[in-house]
Amino acid sequence: MSVESLQAHSVEAAWTQYDGVDAGPTGLNAFLSVDREGSLAASVSIAAEPHTRNGHAAELAGVPVAVKDNLATLVLPTTCGSRLLEGYVSPYEATAVRKLRDAGAIVIGKTNMDEFAMGSSTENSAFGPTKNPVDRSRVPGGSSGGSAAAVAAGVVRLALGSETGGSVRQPAAFCGIVGVKPTYGRVSRFGLVAYASSLDHVGVFAQNVVDAALGLEIIAGHDPYDATCSSRPVPALRQAAVMADSKLPLAGLVVGRPVEYFTDALDPRIRAHCDASLERLRALGADVRDVSLPHTSLAIPVYYVLAAAEASSNLARYDGVRYGRRGNADGLREMYERTRSGGFGAEVTRRILLGTYVLSAGYYDAYYRRAQTVRALITRDFERVFAEGVQVLFTPTAPTPAFRIGAVSDPYDMYLSDIYTVTANLAGIPAMSQPIGRVDGLPVGGQFMAARFDEATMFKAAAALEDALAREADA
Ligand code: GLN
């Protein structure tokens, strides 16, 4: 991956790249809307009058960025990849977007996604799938597939995505880039369209670990507009990702290898890359140990009960009265029905029905309450290994490499793409994916997870592994 700095990229260069890769029937379809004129004008004015923050040159002055289409922006529409919100423009801006712009970044466009962030391939977008820049016959992963493709194709070097169960890490793995989901509460969710509020996070994509750390450092921190956003100070995350000049940069770091993430569901070629990465970590001084997270196998059913339950409640607001498109009808009830059945796609409808079912009287205890109980057990598994001295966990990000567009048609098979990622959302811990090798030319992602609010240790380990893998490739 590129070693050039994030700050060396310009808005003009972004458009040259965009014109070459995104448009037309063979293009990536990574963007749903773009602001060419506005972004070029902003870059001219920033160049003429250098952007500063607190008297210092702003870290991202003039840097082009892309934003997933479920984060509210003032200029471009925010559609969530849905017909229901086609053309909808928000009256306010997401905090994460505002913080990037305050640092001098310029939003060039909104990126394609699975409708309302439900999916693992970006095929559930109402506006057509995004293609994987590494192999255009394949999916880029999802739901933040447009942002991942935009970074992997070099249109931008920093993009925002969102995660409820893996929607940043899994597309990062499929496209061969870095994707980070912070601790729940580290980044404000204000202006992120709600899917499942107890699991939703804003995350970042970049071409390397240090750029991702810088992006996260900029968007993190307390926000009075999000009651779940933590007031803990944000540590120097970029600094954590800068390699110490040492032969054993990870000396003494305790890395856990959760045995439940290395089962038969895992493609053996991906397992081989993970084993090789664990060997590298040992060679860098880490103490690698097997650990057990015994409730891991329950994570997928628990996630799909809780996410659907929360989604059925959050998506009730799309009634044709307040947002987006309205279905024409004489009566109110008929108007609701036309709006919702005409506006939502198949997967969103399935989740709303599933969520309504698990919350209904008579089933609530059997499904929703039970899933909440098991969620607590999954969280406790992580708390226990971190309390026992493990500092980071290392696992595969996804069980397979990017699959072909159209190849996974059974929704349950699609849900299994998330087996290694949903756990971190359920527990609220930070996690990230980075490229660790290739299988048949397709990128493979390795995942680090850390204790709540310990992104710094995660970045330190990731940067050391990235450096070791790059040196090996050069040798
Ligand atoms: N694939 C998962 C889902 O469909 C996760 C999506 C996400 O993280 N937004 O719910």
Tab-separated table of C-alpha atoms and ligand atoms in Angstrom:
chain	number	residue	atom	x	y	z
A	1	MET	CA	0.000	0.000	0.000
A	2	SER	CA	0.947	3.604	-0.506
A	3	VAL	CA	3.537	5.003	1.844
A	4	GLU	CA	2.977	8.545	0.634
A	5	SER	CA	1.436	10.754	3.223
A	6	LEU	CA	-2.238	11.462	3.544
A	7	GLN	CA	-1.513	15.174	3.393
A	8	ALA	CA	0.256	14.868	0.010
A	9	HIS	CA	-3.054	14.108	-1.752
A	10	SER	CA	-5.031	16.974	-3.303
A	11	VAL	CA	-8.644	17.544	-4.314
A	12	GLU	CA	-7.544	17.940	-7.929
A	13	ALA	CA	-5.700	14.608	-7.847
A	14	ALA	CA	-8.818	13.039	-6.315
A	15	TRP	CA	-10.924	14.137	-9.288
A	16	THR	CA	-8.396	12.841	-11.798
A	17	GLN	CA	-8.494	9.477	-10.069
A	18	TYR	CA	-12.279	9.543	-9.714
A	19	ASP	CA	-12.743	10.219	-13.436
A	20	GLY	CA	-10.543	7.257	-14.229
A	21	VAL	CA	-12.193	4.702	-11.964
A	22	ASP	CA	-15.660	5.543	-10.702
A	23	ALA	CA	-17.967	6.611	-13.497
A	24	GLY	CA	-19.778	4.644	-16.221
A	25	PRO	CA	-21.096	1.092	-16.405
A	26	THR	CA	-17.659	-0.430	-15.760
A	27	GLY	CA	-16.842	2.086	-13.010
A	28	LEU	CA	-16.686	1.225	-9.325
A	29	ASN	CA	-19.931	3.041	-8.384
A	30	ALA	CA	-18.302	3.951	-5.064
A	31	PHE	CA	-19.962	7.381	-4.898
A	32	LEU	CA	-23.670	8.222	-4.726
A	33	SER	CA	-23.175	11.995	-4.972
A	34	VAL	CA	-20.193	14.279	-5.447
A	35	ASP	CA	-19.397	17.964	-5.020
A	36	ARG	CA	-16.800	18.661	-7.697
A	37	GLU	CA	-17.230	22.439	-7.957
A	38	GLY	CA	-17.580	23.070	-4.258
A	39	SER	CA	-14.586	20.943	-3.356
A	40	LEU	CA	-12.348	22.519	-6.003
A	41	ALA	CA	-13.374	26.003	-4.831
A	42	ALA	CA	-12.686	25.042	-1.200
A	43	SER	CA	-9.257	23.727	-2.095
A	44	VAL	CA	-8.364	26.957	-3.905
A	45	SER	CA	-9.413	29.069	-0.946
A	46	ILE	CA	-7.563	26.874	1.555
A	47	ALA	CA	-4.406	27.065	-0.582
A	48	ALA	CA	-4.710	30.866	-0.788
A	49	GLU	CA	-5.269	31.287	2.913
A	50	PRO	CA	-3.765	28.373	4.854
A	51	HIS	CA	-6.264	26.736	7.131
A	52	THR	CA	-5.277	26.922	10.780
A	53	ARG	CA	-6.683	25.559	13.998
A	54	ASN	CA	-5.751	26.966	17.410
A	55	GLY	CA	-2.974	28.879	15.689
A	56	HIS	CA	-1.394	25.734	14.161
A	57	ALA	CA	-1.582	24.599	10.571
A	58	ALA	CA	-4.658	22.344	10.422
A	59	GLU	CA	-3.615	18.704	10.069
A	60	LEU	CA	-5.818	17.968	7.078
A	61	ALA	CA	-5.671	21.323	5.263
A	62	GLY	CA	-6.879	20.695	1.712
A	63	VAL	CA	-7.044	16.885	2.089
A	64	PRO	CA	-9.911	15.280	0.111
A	65	VAL	CA	-12.120	12.886	2.091
A	66	ALA	CA	-15.179	10.748	1.332
A	67	VAL	CA	-18.114	10.190	3.685
A	68	LYS	CA	-20.519	7.243	3.886
A	69	ASP	CA	-24.021	8.227	2.848
A	70	ASN	CA	-25.521	7.629	6.310
A	71	LEU	CA	-23.545	10.516	7.859
A	72	ALA	CA	-25.297	13.842	7.590
A	73	THR	CA	-23.643	16.513	5.459
A	74	LEU	CA	-24.982	19.971	4.714
A	75	VAL	CA	-24.313	20.197	1.008
A	76	LEU	CA	-24.857	16.714	-0.438
A	77	PRO	CA	-27.844	14.391	0.066
A	78	THR	CA	-27.848	11.743	2.826
A	79	THR	CA	-29.744	8.777	1.383
A	80	CYS	CA	-28.436	5.753	3.325
A	81	GLY	CA	-28.470	3.916	-0.005
A	82	SER	CA	-32.284	3.895	0.134
A	83	ARG	CA	-35.020	4.935	-2.300
A	84	LEU	CA	-36.912	6.159	0.721
A	85	LEU	CA	-34.380	8.943	1.319
A	86	GLU	CA	-33.496	9.642	-2.311
A	87	GLY	CA	-32.593	13.337	-2.617
A	88	TYR	CA	-32.960	13.997	1.131
A	89	VAL	CA	-30.618	16.759	2.360
A	90	SER	CA	-29.995	17.059	6.099
A	91	PRO	CA	-30.426	20.433	7.832
A	92	TYR	CA	-27.432	19.665	10.068
A	93	GLU	CA	-24.007	18.049	9.862
A	94	ALA	CA	-22.635	14.966	11.656
A	95	THR	CA	-20.075	15.803	14.345
A	96	ALA	CA	-17.448	13.487	12.791
A	97	VAL	CA	-17.828	15.292	9.456
A	98	ARG	CA	-17.635	18.699	11.120
A	99	LYS	CA	-14.456	17.718	12.949
A	100	LEU	CA	-12.800	16.605	9.704
A	101	ARG	CA	-13.792	19.885	8.060
A	102	ASP	CA	-12.549	21.884	11.060
A	103	ALA	CA	-9.186	20.170	10.532
A	104	GLY	CA	-9.171	21.438	6.935
A	105	ALA	CA	-10.422	18.326	5.119
A	106	ILE	CA	-12.658	18.763	2.074
A	107	VAL	CA	-15.604	16.393	1.543
A	108	ILE	CA	-15.646	15.428	-2.140
A	109	GLY	CA	-18.594	13.051	-2.061
A	110	LYS	CA	-20.911	10.612	-0.326
A	111	THR	CA	-20.252	6.921	-0.711
A	112	ASN	CA	-22.381	3.942	-1.635
A	113	MET	CA	-23.587	1.529	1.035
A	114	ASP	CA	-25.996	-1.294	1.777
A	115	GLU	CA	-29.412	0.236	2.401
A	116	PHE	CA	-29.494	1.621	5.967
A	117	ALA	CA	-26.154	-0.174	6.553
A	118	MET	CA	-27.769	-3.618	6.498
A	119	GLY	CA	-25.543	-5.966	4.576
A	120	SER	CA	-22.004	-7.191	4.030
A	121	SER	CA	-21.455	-6.588	0.311
A	122	THR	CA	-22.978	-3.213	-0.720
A	123	GLU	CA	-25.292	-5.220	-3.000
A	124	ASN	CA	-28.277	-4.049	-0.916
A	125	SER	CA	-27.835	-0.466	-2.119
A	126	ALA	CA	-30.891	0.821	-3.982
A	127	PHE	CA	-28.429	2.494	-6.367
A	128	GLY	CA	-26.542	-0.580	-7.580
A	129	PRO	CA	-23.582	-2.432	-6.072
A	130	THR	CA	-20.085	-1.049	-5.675
A	131	LYS	CA	-17.306	-3.064	-7.306
A	132	ASN	CA	-14.116	-4.110	-5.575
A	133	PRO	CA	-11.196	-2.130	-7.090
A	134	VAL	CA	-8.914	-5.160	-6.732
A	135	ASP	CA	-11.225	-7.323	-8.879
A	136	ARG	CA	-14.300	-5.663	-10.344
A	137	SER	CA	-16.252	-8.904	-10.569
A	138	ARG	CA	-16.225	-9.041	-6.766
A	139	VAL	CA	-17.956	-7.187	-3.930
A	140	PRO	CA	-16.013	-4.637	-1.871
A	141	GLY	CA	-17.667	-5.905	1.325
A	142	GLY	CA	-20.181	-3.846	3.259
A	143	SER	CA	-21.999	-2.063	4.394
A	144	SER	CA	-19.425	0.764	3.961
A	145	GLY	CA	-18.267	-0.675	0.604
A	146	GLY	CA	-18.224	2.669	-1.230
A	147	SER	CA	-15.857	4.283	1.281
A	148	ALA	CA	-13.553	1.239	1.247
A	149	ALA	CA	-13.463	1.167	-2.568
A	150	ALA	CA	-12.803	4.933	-2.758
A	151	VAL	CA	-9.749	4.570	-0.500
A	152	ALA	CA	-8.500	1.346	-2.104
A	153	ALA	CA	-8.755	2.928	-5.577
A	154	GLY	CA	-6.808	5.986	-4.397
A	155	VAL	CA	-9.593	8.521	-5.014
A	156	VAL	CA	-9.193	9.591	-1.382
A	157	ARG	CA	-6.802	8.421	1.319
A	158	LEU	CA	-9.195	8.916	4.210
A	159	ALA	CA	-12.891	8.096	4.393
A	160	LEU	CA	-15.582	7.771	7.033
A	161	GLY	CA	-17.706	4.672	7.400
A	162	SER	CA	-19.994	3.268	10.047
A	163	GLU	CA	-20.149	-0.026	11.880
A	164	THR	CA	-22.923	-1.909	13.567
A	165	GLY	CA	-21.433	-5.378	13.145
A	166	GLY	CA	-18.296	-5.085	11.017
A	167	SER	CA	-19.164	-2.665	8.226
A	168	VAL	CA	-15.789	-0.917	8.321
A	169	ARG	CA	-13.465	-3.822	9.114
A	170	GLN	CA	-14.913	-6.365	6.678
A	171	PRO	CA	-14.822	-4.052	3.604
A	172	ALA	CA	-11.331	-2.908	4.632
A	173	ALA	CA	-10.276	-6.585	4.604
A	174	PHE	CA	-11.938	-7.248	1.219
A	175	CYS	CA	-10.334	-4.171	-0.391
A	176	GLY	CA	-6.860	-4.469	1.154
A	177	ILE	CA	-6.846	-1.324	3.304
A	178	VAL	CA	-6.986	-0.354	6.997
A	179	GLY	CA	-10.373	0.051	8.724
A	180	VAL	CA	-10.949	1.011	12.347
A	181	LYS	CA	-13.941	0.754	14.647
A	182	PRO	CA	-13.213	2.699	17.844
A	183	THR	CA	-14.545	2.031	21.350
A	184	TYR	CA	-18.292	2.647	21.673
A	185	GLY	CA	-18.481	6.262	22.882
A	186	ARG	CA	-15.087	7.348	21.538
A	187	VAL	CA	-16.614	9.107	18.508
A	188	SER	CA	-19.890	10.998	18.495
A	189	ARG	CA	-22.777	9.371	16.655
A	190	PHE	CA	-24.539	12.728	16.231
A	191	GLY	CA	-25.617	12.911	12.589
A	192	LEU	CA	-25.097	9.197	11.956
A	193	VAL	CA	-28.438	7.805	10.796
A	194	ALA	CA	-29.416	5.258	13.458
A	195	TYR	CA	-29.555	1.557	12.592
A	196	ALA	CA	-29.058	-0.207	15.963
A	197	SER	CA	-28.093	2.502	18.426
A	198	SER	CA	-26.397	0.293	21.037
A	199	LEU	CA	-24.116	-1.181	18.335
A	200	ASP	CA	-23.596	1.761	15.922
A	201	HIS	CA	-20.168	3.399	15.643
A	202	VAL	CA	-18.476	5.855	13.279
A	203	GLY	CA	-15.199	4.461	11.876
A	204	VAL	CA	-12.389	5.372	9.494
A	205	PHE	CA	-10.695	3.908	6.420
A	206	ALA	CA	-7.145	4.720	5.326
A	207	GLN	CA	-4.339	3.213	3.269
A	208	ASN	CA	-2.103	2.654	6.297
A	209	VAL	CA	-2.210	2.469	10.084
A	210	VAL	CA	-0.796	5.899	10.880
A	211	ASP	CA	-3.273	7.684	8.603
A	212	ALA	CA	-6.151	5.759	10.176
A	213	ALA	CA	-4.892	6.693	13.652
A	214	LEU	CA	-4.710	10.361	12.684
A	215	GLY	CA	-8.209	10.253	11.199
A	216	LEU	CA	-9.608	8.698	14.359
A	217	GLU	CA	-7.761	11.138	16.621
A	218	ILE	CA	-9.370	14.030	14.735
A	219	ILE	CA	-12.970	12.765	14.858
A	220	ALA	CA	-12.836	11.420	18.447
A	221	GLY	CA	-13.826	13.170	21.661
A	222	HIS	CA	-16.735	14.396	23.728
A	223	ASP	CA	-19.799	15.823	22.042
A	224	PRO	CA	-22.693	17.341	23.974
A	225	TYR	CA	-25.028	16.295	21.139
A	226	ASP	CA	-24.516	12.553	21.795
A	227	ALA	CA	-25.312	11.400	25.334
A	228	THR	CA	-23.424	8.122	24.788
A	229	CYS	CA	-20.229	9.908	23.716
A	230	SER	CA	-17.501	9.687	26.362
A	231	SER	CA	-15.804	12.708	27.878
A	232	ARG	CA	-12.515	10.821	28.315
A	233	PRO	CA	-9.568	12.695	26.852
A	234	VAL	CA	-8.403	11.407	23.464
A	235	PRO	CA	-4.815	10.141	23.635
A	236	ALA	CA	-2.227	10.916	20.950
A	237	LEU	CA	-3.305	8.099	18.631
A	238	ARG	CA	-1.155	9.063	15.667
A	239	GLN	CA	1.854	9.096	17.990
A	240	ALA	CA	0.974	5.566	19.123
A	241	ALA	CA	1.129	4.431	15.499
A	242	VAL	CA	4.569	5.915	14.871
A	243	MET	CA	7.097	3.108	15.030
A	244	ALA	CA	9.657	3.171	17.810
A	245	ASP	CA	13.180	2.763	16.498
A	246	SER	CA	13.731	-0.644	18.005
A	247	LYS	CA	14.370	-4.211	16.907
A	248	LEU	CA	11.738	-5.439	19.348
A	249	PRO	CA	9.037	-2.741	19.227
A	250	LEU	CA	6.469	-5.072	20.829
A	251	ALA	CA	8.713	-6.396	23.619
A	252	GLY	CA	6.512	-7.613	26.458
A	253	LEU	CA	3.196	-6.977	24.675
A	254	VAL	CA	0.762	-9.775	25.497
A	255	VAL	CA	-1.193	-10.839	22.390
A	256	GLY	CA	-4.104	-13.266	22.751
A	257	ARG	CA	-5.068	-15.706	19.990
A	258	PRO	CA	-8.726	-16.607	20.659
A	259	VAL	CA	-9.052	-20.259	19.676
A	260	GLU	CA	-12.751	-19.856	18.798
A	261	TYR	CA	-11.766	-17.616	15.839
A	262	PHE	CA	-9.653	-20.327	14.218
A	263	THR	CA	-12.263	-23.002	13.490
A	264	ASP	CA	-13.301	-24.899	10.354
A	265	ALA	CA	-15.390	-21.963	9.113
A	266	LEU	CA	-12.118	-20.200	8.341
A	267	ASP	CA	-10.584	-20.519	4.852
A	268	PRO	CA	-7.324	-22.444	5.511
A	269	ARG	CA	-5.370	-20.021	3.329
A	270	ILE	CA	-6.546	-17.124	5.518
A	271	ARG	CA	-5.611	-19.112	8.593
A	272	ALA	CA	-2.091	-19.552	7.161
A	273	HIS	CA	-1.731	-15.765	6.754
A	274	CYS	CA	-2.941	-15.224	10.336
A	275	ASP	CA	-0.465	-17.797	11.633
A	276	ALA	CA	2.334	-16.051	9.731
A	277	SER	CA	1.298	-12.693	11.239
A	278	LEU	CA	1.289	-14.207	14.727
A	279	GLU	CA	4.827	-15.437	14.030
A	280	ARG	CA	5.827	-11.885	13.038
A	281	LEU	CA	4.328	-10.538	16.257
A	282	ARG	CA	6.443	-13.036	18.215
A	283	ALA	CA	9.533	-11.988	16.285
A	284	LEU	CA	8.765	-8.355	17.205
A	285	GLY	CA	8.911	-9.282	20.890
A	286	ALA	CA	5.259	-10.025	21.659
A	287	ASP	CA	4.201	-12.785	24.016
A	288	VAL	CA	1.543	-14.636	21.987
A	289	ARG	CA	-0.833	-16.868	23.967
A	290	ASP	CA	-3.908	-18.927	23.147
A	291	VAL	CA	-6.985	-17.659	24.968
A	292	SER	CA	-10.627	-18.722	25.042
A	293	LEU	CA	-13.721	-16.559	24.467
A	294	PRO	CA	-16.258	-19.336	25.044
A	295	HIS	CA	-19.457	-17.509	24.004
A	296	THR	CA	-18.166	-16.546	20.545
A	297	SER	CA	-20.359	-19.030	18.659
A	298	LEU	CA	-23.500	-17.282	19.993
A	299	ALA	CA	-22.498	-13.884	18.626
A	300	ILE	CA	-24.208	-14.129	15.223
A	301	PRO	CA	-27.676	-15.116	16.502
A	302	VAL	CA	-27.425	-12.593	19.348
A	303	TYR	CA	-26.351	-9.821	16.995
A	304	TYR	CA	-29.105	-10.501	14.450
A	305	VAL	CA	-31.787	-10.503	17.161
A	306	LEU	CA	-30.578	-7.270	18.812
A	307	ALA	CA	-29.683	-5.390	15.615
A	308	ALA	CA	-33.050	-6.233	14.045
A	309	ALA	CA	-34.942	-5.287	17.224
A	310	GLU	CA	-33.253	-1.903	17.439
A	311	ALA	CA	-33.613	-1.354	13.684
A	312	SER	CA	-37.358	-2.028	13.763
A	313	SER	CA	-37.702	0.732	16.336
A	314	ASN	CA	-35.267	3.215	14.756
A	315	LEU	CA	-36.708	2.846	11.260
A	316	ALA	CA	-40.265	3.521	12.450
A	317	ARG	CA	-39.563	7.206	11.821
A	318	TYR	CA	-39.671	6.720	8.032
A	319	ASP	CA	-43.401	7.165	7.742
A	320	GLY	CA	-43.584	9.516	4.767
A	321	VAL	CA	-44.396	12.461	7.035
A	322	ARG	CA	-41.046	13.690	8.253
A	323	TYR	CA	-38.352	12.396	5.909
A	324	GLY	CA	-37.803	11.622	2.271
A	325	ARG	CA	-40.298	10.179	-0.148
A	326	ARG	CA	-44.008	9.839	0.484
A	327	GLY	CA	-46.230	7.208	-1.101
A	328	ASN	CA	-49.398	8.767	-2.512
A	329	ALA	CA	-52.621	7.595	-0.906
A	330	ASP	CA	-55.950	8.914	0.349
A	331	GLY	CA	-55.782	7.802	3.968
A	332	LEU	CA	-52.981	8.044	6.529
A	333	ARG	CA	-52.564	4.318	7.060
A	334	GLU	CA	-52.432	3.624	3.361
A	335	MET	CA	-49.886	6.439	2.975
A	336	TYR	CA	-47.643	4.809	5.623
A	337	GLU	CA	-47.951	1.447	3.926
A	338	ARG	CA	-47.195	2.752	0.445
A	339	THR	CA	-44.260	4.833	1.688
A	340	ARG	CA	-42.660	1.986	3.581
A	341	SER	CA	-43.349	-0.913	1.250
A	342	GLY	CA	-42.332	1.155	-1.786
A	343	GLY	CA	-39.317	2.745	-0.114
A	344	PHE	CA	-37.560	-0.097	1.733
A	345	GLY	CA	-35.719	-2.888	-0.061
A	346	ALA	CA	-35.965	-6.612	0.737
A	347	GLU	CA	-33.241	-6.854	3.386
A	348	VAL	CA	-34.435	-3.805	5.335
A	349	THR	CA	-37.981	-5.165	5.247
A	350	ARG	CA	-36.746	-8.549	6.501
A	351	ARG	CA	-34.939	-6.925	9.440
A	352	ILE	CA	-37.957	-4.784	10.391
A	353	LEU	CA	-40.213	-7.861	10.367
A	354	LEU	CA	-37.682	-9.911	12.328
A	355	GLY	CA	-37.173	-7.118	14.843
A	356	THR	CA	-40.888	-6.554	15.321
A	357	TYR	CA	-41.329	-10.297	15.900
A	358	VAL	CA	-38.589	-10.637	18.542
A	359	LEU	CA	-39.952	-7.620	20.425
A	360	SER	CA	-43.591	-8.692	20.342
A	361	ALA	CA	-45.434	-9.709	23.499
A	362	GLY	CA	-44.972	-13.409	24.123
A	363	TYR	CA	-41.651	-13.628	22.281
A	364	TYR	CA	-39.766	-10.822	24.000
A	365	ASP	CA	-38.382	-13.021	26.806
A	366	ALA	CA	-37.503	-15.901	24.505
A	367	TYR	CA	-35.546	-13.773	22.026
A	368	TYR	CA	-34.767	-10.187	22.955
A	369	ARG	CA	-34.182	-10.615	26.688
A	370	ARG	CA	-32.209	-13.800	26.127
A	371	ALA	CA	-30.035	-12.130	23.518
A	372	GLN	CA	-29.317	-9.284	25.946
A	373	THR	CA	-28.217	-11.814	28.560
A	374	VAL	CA	-25.869	-13.570	26.151
A	375	ARG	CA	-24.518	-10.202	24.979
A	376	ALA	CA	-23.426	-9.612	28.583
A	377	LEU	CA	-21.658	-13.001	28.604
A	378	ILE	CA	-19.811	-12.180	25.370
A	379	THR	CA	-18.718	-8.852	26.864
A	380	ARG	CA	-17.561	-10.632	30.024
A	381	ASP	CA	-15.433	-13.070	27.980
A	382	PHE	CA	-13.444	-10.090	26.673
A	383	GLU	CA	-13.259	-8.376	30.067
A	384	ARG	CA	-11.843	-11.544	31.591
A	385	VAL	CA	-9.005	-12.017	29.067
A	386	PHE	CA	-8.051	-8.340	29.276
A	387	ALA	CA	-8.127	-8.507	33.097
A	388	GLU	CA	-5.819	-11.527	32.897
A	389	GLY	CA	-3.142	-9.414	31.240
A	390	VAL	CA	-3.829	-9.856	27.519
A	391	GLN	CA	-3.443	-6.420	25.876
A	392	VAL	CA	-4.568	-7.099	22.310
A	393	LEU	CA	-6.254	-9.986	20.515
A	394	PHE	CA	-5.339	-11.028	16.987
A	395	THR	CA	-7.789	-12.843	14.670
A	396	PRO	CA	-8.865	-13.032	11.024
A	397	THR	CA	-11.259	-10.238	10.016
A	398	ALA	CA	-13.503	-12.320	7.748
A	399	PRO	CA	-13.744	-16.064	7.085
A	400	THR	CA	-13.335	-15.714	3.283
A	401	PRO	CA	-11.842	-13.253	0.798
A	402	ALA	CA	-14.146	-11.007	-1.295
A	403	PHE	CA	-16.808	-13.073	-3.050
A	404	ARG	CA	-18.229	-12.532	-6.530
A	405	ILE	CA	-21.080	-10.068	-7.026
A	406	GLY	CA	-24.292	-12.123	-6.867
A	407	ALA	CA	-22.612	-15.235	-5.436
A	408	VAL	CA	-24.127	-15.109	-1.923
A	409	SER	CA	-27.907	-15.120	-2.181
A	410	ASP	CA	-28.989	-16.742	1.098
A	411	PRO	CA	-29.268	-14.000	3.751
A	412	TYR	CA	-27.980	-16.341	6.450
A	413	ASP	CA	-24.808	-17.085	4.466
A	414	MET	CA	-24.314	-13.332	4.121
A	415	TYR	CA	-24.724	-12.904	7.906
A	416	LEU	CA	-21.876	-15.379	8.454
A	417	SER	CA	-19.443	-12.881	6.865
A	418	ASP	CA	-19.622	-11.090	10.212
A	419	ILE	CA	-18.683	-13.961	12.543
A	420	TYR	CA	-15.353	-12.459	13.570
A	421	THR	CA	-16.443	-8.813	13.687
A	422	VAL	CA	-19.841	-8.604	15.459
A	423	THR	CA	-18.312	-9.545	18.825
A	424	ALA	CA	-16.444	-6.226	19.127
A	425	ASN	CA	-19.668	-4.299	18.451
A	426	LEU	CA	-21.549	-6.338	21.046
A	427	ALA	CA	-18.800	-5.661	23.620
A	428	GLY	CA	-18.122	-2.043	22.539
A	429	ILE	CA	-14.358	-2.644	22.336
A	430	PRO	CA	-12.062	-1.092	19.702
A	431	ALA	CA	-11.079	-3.254	16.729
A	432	MET	CA	-9.395	-2.790	13.375
A	433	SER	CA	-8.513	-4.651	10.202
A	434	GLN	CA	-5.300	-4.350	8.199
A	435	PRO	CA	-3.964	-6.168	5.126
A	436	ILE	CA	-1.853	-9.214	5.996
A	437	GLY	CA	-1.483	-10.995	2.652
A	438	ARG	CA	-3.299	-12.216	-0.434
A	439	VAL	CA	-5.136	-15.353	-1.515
A	440	ASP	CA	-5.455	-15.802	-5.308
A	441	GLY	CA	-4.625	-12.109	-5.656
A	442	LEU	CA	-7.405	-11.087	-3.242
A	443	PRO	CA	-6.594	-9.175	-0.039
A	444	VAL	CA	-6.792	-10.846	3.379
A	445	GLY	CA	-7.405	-8.840	6.566
A	446	GLY	CA	-6.058	-9.466	10.052
A	447	GLN	CA	-7.919	-8.039	13.033
A	448	PHE	CA	-6.647	-6.547	16.288
A	449	MET	CA	-9.026	-5.943	19.194
A	450	ALA	CA	-8.194	-4.191	22.467
A	451	ALA	CA	-9.779	-3.296	25.801
A	452	ARG	CA	-12.264	-0.421	25.921
A	453	PHE	CA	-10.599	2.937	25.232
A	454	ASP	CA	-7.214	1.331	24.546
A	455	GLU	CA	-7.003	2.177	20.836
A	456	ALA	CA	-3.410	3.349	21.408
A	457	THR	CA	-2.109	-0.165	22.164
A	458	MET	CA	-4.041	-1.547	19.197
A	459	PHE	CA	-2.423	1.020	16.857
A	460	LYS	CA	1.018	0.307	18.248
A	461	ALA	CA	0.694	-3.417	17.522
A	462	ALA	CA	-0.868	-2.802	14.097
A	463	ALA	CA	1.868	-0.359	13.056
A	464	ALA	CA	4.618	-2.799	14.057
A	465	LEU	CA	2.992	-5.644	12.123
A	466	GLU	CA	2.436	-3.421	9.083
A	467	ASP	CA	6.081	-2.381	9.136
A	468	ALA	CA	7.317	-5.979	9.464
A	469	LEU	CA	5.102	-7.173	6.590
A	470	ALA	CA	6.248	-4.285	4.370
A	471	ARG	CA	9.934	-5.003	5.069
A	472	GLU	CA	9.387	-8.643	4.266
A	473	ALA	CA	7.705	-7.747	0.965
A	474	ASP	CA	10.653	-5.508	0.063
A	475	ALA	CA	13.229	-8.160	0.936
B	1	GLN	N1	-23.481	-7.080	8.057
B	1	GLN	C1	-24.009	-6.620	9.299
B	1	GLN	C2	-25.468	-6.288	9.142
B	1	GLN	O1	-25.964	-6.417	8.096
B	1	GLN	C3	-23.229	-5.449	9.798
B	1	GLN	C4	-23.545	-4.196	9.096
B	1	GLN	C5	-22.940	-2.999	9.745
B	1	GLN	O2	-21.944	-3.102	10.472
B	1	GLN	N2	-23.561	-1.859	9.528
B	1	GLN	O3	-26.116	-5.910	10.062
